[in-house]
Amino acid sequence: MWVAQLLRHRPWLAGWHLRGAGPASGACLRKAGLPELRPPAPPRDQRCGMAGSSQNAFYKHLAKKEEGKTVICIEGNIASGKTTCLEYFAKNTGIEVLPEPVSKWRNVRGHNPLGLMYQDATRWGLTLQTYVQLTMLEQHTRPMISPIRMMERSIYSAKYIFVENLYRSGKMPEVDYVILTEWFDWILKNMNVSVDLIVYLQTSPGMCYQRLKRRCREEEKVIPLEYLEAIHQLYEDWLIKQTLFKVPSPVLVLQADHDLQEMMEKYKENQDQILMLDHTQRHLKD
């Protein structure tokens, strides 16, 4: 598994921290001479836990194992450095990279639901998040063209972070939240949206705010610091404290307050080791 190999190579993973592990085969790990891993702490908030029967989950796992594919999701706040990370691996490795489909969110047959949501979240939150959920499902289920896929965010953070924030802030009515949750639960039960690793770019809201202002995306001009603080706290509760919702995979934390050029150097330093983890994961699955 990715996590086992990362534990073995912790000396070269400066700035990376293991927070928890998803399902892992203890027998496989012991056979390979690697430490067994603990699962993440169970979530305290069970409103929208992982859905689906154990039988469905078992068949999804078998399908994933037969494919021999690895899916990594790069998670983090707005302007945390996700795009920079993905651009590096797209240019320098054979990893398949899927950026967030922001262009779709900005133009749905001439409409801009992303811009509308930032202008009036109460009116347009459900509209945008319904489409985000659909487009992220498309990202997860499209055929893989490489043994390793990196995605910018995931269907999980769309629901656990951004929908949750709209609901908790009072900008999404409970009926809208419940309907999105019903759709999300159905997707987890019936579709393979499994993730092998989450890389969390942990960035302070203040740094995200500075970067956001520098990149000057039109829709983001109205985003206040308080919004970034709320998103940051939800990410911390989900991936660090693991008290919000169930975490679907192991989580690696990369401190990302550094200058983006320095971050590029970190990616370069760890590139070869990250790529060779795919081979190790295949070995442990066999």
CSV table of C-alpha atoms in Angstrom, one decimal, residues 29-30 42 46 56 60 107 119 138 141 163 185 190 213 222 235 242 247:
chain,number,residue,atom,x,y,z
A,29,LEU,CA,1.8,-5.5,5.3
A,30,ARG,CA,3.2,-8.1,7.7
A,42,PRO,CA,-14.7,7.0,13.4
A,46,GLN,CA,-22.9,10.5,11.2
A,56,ASN,CA,-21.4,-3.6,-2.7
A,60,LYS,CA,-16.1,-2.3,-5.7
A,107,ASN,CA,-20.1,28.1,-18.4
A,119,GLN,CA,-22.9,36.5,-5.6
A,138,GLU,CA,-17.7,12.2,-14.2
A,141,THR,CA,-15.7,7.4,-13.3
A,163,VAL,CA,-22.0,21.7,0.7
A,185,ASP,CA,-25.4,8.5,-0.6
A,190,ASN,CA,-23.9,2.4,-6.5
A,213,LYS,CA,-5.9,38.2,-4.4
A,222,VAL,CA,-15.9,38.7,-3.6
A,235,TYR,CA,-10.9,20.5,6.2
A,242,GLN,CA,-11.2,13.1,11.6
A,247,VAL,CA,-12.2,9.6,5.6
